[in-house]
PDB file of C-alpha atoms in Angstrom:
ATOM      1  CA  ALA A  11      -0.197   0.390  -0.159  1.00  0.00           C
ATOM      2  CA  GLN A  12       0.823   2.846  -0.698  1.00  0.00           C
ATOM      3  CA  VAL A  13       0.100   7.354  -1.833  1.00  0.00           C
ATOM      4  CA  VAL A  14       2.251   8.180  -5.154  1.00  0.00           C
ATOM      5  CA  GLU A  15       2.684  12.042  -5.455  1.00  0.00           C
ATOM      6  CA  SER A  16       2.574  14.022  -9.296  1.00  0.00           C
ATOM      7  CA  GLY A  17       2.310  17.082 -11.095  1.00  0.00           C
ATOM      8  CA  GLY A  18       5.122  18.740  -9.340  1.00  0.00           C
ATOM      9  CA  ASP A  19       7.518  20.566 -12.526  1.00  0.00           C
ATOM     10  CA  LYS A  20       9.407  23.861 -12.969  1.00  0.00           C
ATOM     11  CA  VAL A  21       7.171  26.915 -13.481  1.00  0.00           C
ATOM     12  CA  GLN A  22       7.372  31.028 -13.503  1.00  0.00           C
ATOM     13  CA  PRO A  23       6.060  33.107 -10.638  1.00  0.00           C
ATOM     14  CA  GLY A  24       2.604  33.458 -10.867  1.00  0.00           C
ATOM     15  CA  GLY A  25       2.146  30.152 -12.337  1.00  0.00           C
ATOM     16  CA  SER A  26      -0.088  27.266 -11.167  1.00  0.00           C
ATOM     17  CA  LEU A  27       0.470  23.930 -10.846  1.00  0.00           C
ATOM     18  CA  LYS A  28      -1.973  20.728  -9.615  1.00  0.00           C
ATOM     19  CA  LEU A  29      -0.273  18.244  -7.729  1.00  0.00           C
ATOM     20  CA  SER A  30      -1.940  14.395  -7.217  1.00  0.00           C
ATOM     21  CA  CYS A  31      -1.125  12.098  -4.604  1.00  0.00           C
ATOM     22  CA  VAL A  32      -3.040   8.546  -5.602  1.00  0.00           C
ATOM     23  CA  ALA A  33      -3.546   5.931  -2.759  1.00  0.00           C
ATOM     24  CA  SER A  34      -3.041   2.279  -3.762  1.00  0.00           C
ATOM     25  CA  ASP A  35      -3.942  -1.314  -2.262  1.00  0.00           C
ATOM     26  CA  PHE A  36      -5.995   0.738   0.542  1.00  0.00           C
ATOM     27  CA  LEU A  37      -8.728   3.376  -0.033  1.00  0.00           C
ATOM     28  CA  LEU A  38      -8.492   6.760   1.388  1.00  0.00           C
ATOM     29  CA  ARG A  39     -11.811   7.551   2.064  1.00  0.00           C
ATOM     30  CA  ASN A  40     -11.087   6.199   5.530  1.00  0.00           C
ATOM     31  CA  TYR A  41      -7.775   8.003   5.628  1.00  0.00           C
ATOM     32  CA  HIS A  42      -7.463  11.861   6.527  1.00  0.00           C
ATOM     33  CA  VAL A  43      -5.117  13.345   4.029  1.00  0.00           C
ATOM     34  CA  GLN A  44      -2.226  16.615   4.584  1.00  0.00           C
ATOM     35  CA  TRP A  45       0.087  18.143   2.178  1.00  0.00           C
ATOM     36  CA  TYR A  46       3.017  19.106   3.537  1.00  0.00           C
ATOM     37  CA  ARG A  47       6.681  20.466   1.785  1.00  0.00           C
ATOM     38  CA  GLN A  48      10.191  21.157   2.467  1.00  0.00           C
ATOM     39  CA  PRO A  49      12.679  23.815   0.690  1.00  0.00           C
ATOM     40  CA  LEU A  50      15.702  21.950   0.427  1.00  0.00           C
ATOM     41  CA  GLY A  51      18.056  21.711   3.586  1.00  0.00           C
ATOM     42  CA  LYS A  52      14.524  23.466   5.696  1.00  0.00           C
ATOM     43  CA  GLN A  53      12.550  21.095   7.535  1.00  0.00           C
ATOM     44  CA  ARG A  54       9.298  19.747   6.882  1.00  0.00           C
ATOM     45  CA  GLU A  55       6.461  21.823   7.146  1.00  0.00           C
ATOM     46  CA  MET A  56       2.297  21.087   6.993  1.00  0.00           C
ATOM     47  CA  ILE A  57       0.812  23.471   4.003  1.00  0.00           C
ATOM     48  CA  ALA A  58      -2.869  21.990   3.782  1.00  0.00           C
ATOM     49  CA  SER A  59      -4.847  19.665   5.483  1.00  0.00           C
ATOM     50  CA  MET A  60      -8.352  17.872   4.570  1.00  0.00           C
ATOM     51  CA  SER A  61     -10.520  15.187   7.422  1.00  0.00           C
ATOM     52  CA  TYR A  62     -11.656  11.823   5.804  1.00  0.00           C
ATOM     53  CA  LEU A  63     -15.025  13.254   5.507  1.00  0.00           C
ATOM     54  CA  GLY A  64     -13.891  16.439   3.674  1.00  0.00           C
ATOM     55  CA  GLY A  65     -14.066  19.100   6.144  1.00  0.00           C
ATOM     56  CA  ASN A  66     -11.872  20.118   8.541  1.00  0.00           C
ATOM     57  CA  ILE A  67      -9.502  21.782   5.642  1.00  0.00           C
ATOM     58  CA  PHE A  68      -6.688  23.803   6.909  1.00  0.00           C
ATOM     59  CA  TYR A  69      -4.453  25.658   5.545  1.00  0.00           C
ATOM     60  CA  ALA A  70      -1.066  27.387   6.217  1.00  0.00           C
ATOM     61  CA  ASP A  71      -1.038  31.534   5.962  1.00  0.00           C
ATOM     62  CA  SER A  72       1.731  31.090   4.004  1.00  0.00           C
ATOM     63  CA  VAL A  73      -0.518  29.654   1.123  1.00  0.00           C
ATOM     64  CA  LYS A  74      -3.805  30.483   2.166  1.00  0.00           C
ATOM     65  CA  GLY A  75      -5.864  31.426  -0.872  1.00  0.00           C
ATOM     66  CA  ARG A  76      -3.113  30.661  -2.918  1.00  0.00           C
ATOM     67  CA  PHE A  77      -3.545  26.705  -2.847  1.00  0.00           C
ATOM     68  CA  THR A  78      -6.581  24.161  -2.643  1.00  0.00           C
ATOM     69  CA  ILE A  79      -7.159  21.346  -1.355  1.00  0.00           C
ATOM     70  CA  SER A  80      -9.407  18.990  -2.535  1.00  0.00           C
ATOM     71  CA  ARG A  81     -10.245  14.858  -2.747  1.00  0.00           C
ATOM     72  CA  ASP A  82     -12.199  12.881  -4.727  1.00  0.00           C
ATOM     73  CA  ASN A  83     -12.533   9.184  -2.414  1.00  0.00           C
ATOM     74  CA  ASP A  84     -13.772   7.341  -5.670  1.00  0.00           C
ATOM     75  CA  ALA A  85     -10.770   8.477  -7.485  1.00  0.00           C
ATOM     76  CA  ASN A  86      -8.757   6.909  -4.176  1.00  0.00           C
ATOM     77  CA  ALA A  87      -7.492  10.222  -4.493  1.00  0.00           C
ATOM     78  CA  ALA A  88      -5.955  13.477  -3.793  1.00  0.00           C
ATOM     79  CA  TRP A  89      -4.793  17.042  -5.052  1.00  0.00           C
ATOM     80  CA  LEU A  90      -3.275  19.814  -4.441  1.00  0.00           C
ATOM     81  CA  GLU A  91      -4.241  23.242  -6.472  1.00  0.00           C
ATOM     82  CA  MET A  92      -1.588  25.392  -6.092  1.00  0.00           C
ATOM     83  CA  THR A  93      -1.779  29.242  -8.165  1.00  0.00           C
ATOM     84  CA  GLU A  94      -0.349  32.217  -7.664  1.00  0.00           C
ATOM     85  CA  LEU A  95       3.083  30.594  -7.444  1.00  0.00           C
ATOM     86  CA  LYS A  96       5.880  32.467  -5.782  1.00  0.00           C
ATOM     87  CA  SER A  97       9.858  31.289  -5.053  1.00  0.00           C
ATOM     88  CA  GLU A  98       9.155  30.466  -1.472  1.00  0.00           C
ATOM     89  CA  ASP A  99       7.016  28.023  -2.917  1.00  0.00           C
ATOM     90  CA  THR A 100       9.681  25.782  -4.123  1.00  0.00           C
ATOM     91  CA  ALA A 101       9.860  22.927  -2.748  1.00  0.00           C
ATOM     92  CA  THR A 102       9.655  18.711  -2.639  1.00  0.00           C
ATOM     93  CA  TYR A 103       6.121  18.060  -1.481  1.00  0.00           C
ATOM     94  CA  TYR A 104       4.636  15.525   0.409  1.00  0.00           C
ATOM     95  CA  CYS A 105       1.025  12.958   0.658  1.00  0.00           C
ATOM     96  CA  HIS A 106       0.179  11.911   4.006  1.00  0.00           C
ATOM     97  CA  ALA A 107      -2.474   9.602   4.561  1.00  0.00           C
ATOM     98  CA  THR A 108      -3.259   9.326   8.094  1.00  0.00           C
ATOM     99  CA  PRO A 109      -5.687   6.749   9.328  1.00  0.00           C
ATOM    100  CA  ALA A 110      -8.960   8.525  10.894  1.00  0.00           C
ATOM    101  CA  ARG A 111      -9.371   5.230  12.476  1.00  0.00           C
ATOM    102  CA  GLN A 112      -6.248   2.581  13.608  1.00  0.00           C
ATOM    103  CA  GLY A 113      -4.048   2.030  11.316  1.00  0.00           C
ATOM    104  CA  LEU A 114      -1.051   2.723   9.618  1.00  0.00           C
ATOM    105  CA  ASP A 115      -0.114   5.802   8.135  1.00  0.00           C
ATOM    106  CA  TYR A 116       1.410   6.359   4.541  1.00  0.00           C
ATOM    107  CA  TRP A 117       3.904   9.041   3.225  1.00  0.00           C
ATOM    108  CA  GLY A 118       4.806   9.012  -0.686  1.00  0.00           C
ATOM    109  CA  LYS A 119       7.997   9.560  -1.416  1.00  0.00           C
ATOM    110  CA  GLY A 120       7.582  13.786  -2.601  1.00  0.00           C
ATOM    111  CA  THR A 121       7.297  15.853  -6.142  1.00  0.00           C
ATOM    112  CA  LEU A 122       9.195  18.594  -7.000  1.00  0.00           C
ATOM    113  CA  VAL A 123       7.943  21.898  -7.218  1.00  0.00           C
ATOM    114  CA  THR A 124      10.604  24.731  -8.609  1.00  0.00           C
ATOM    115  CA  VAL A 125       9.333  28.213  -9.306  1.00  0.00           C
ATOM    116  CA  SER A 126      11.134  30.239 -11.242  1.00  0.00           C
ATOM    117  CA  SER A 127      12.468  32.441 -13.997  1.00  0.00           C
TER     118      SER A 127
END
């Protein structure tokens, strides 16, 4: 069982990207989903989260109003839509699924987002 992120790319400042997190061999509907990011040489930080029911949405101040977390339990996937990207958004982005009840949590291996002109 795993989650796999995709969608990272190099974009210019002001651009947009949509990251995907696809779960396999477990039901994402039973898991809360968080997106983290880790700039090179810095600590990993949580930037967005959503409960297993699709509520309790959280955004870090640094991305509020620019990023949107979403999920489709039928697709067994979640997304992070990013707009108005800034150079400081450059980081590896990780999807993390945590069980609503008991079970293992799952980290993806990350997808790199580079914002540069």
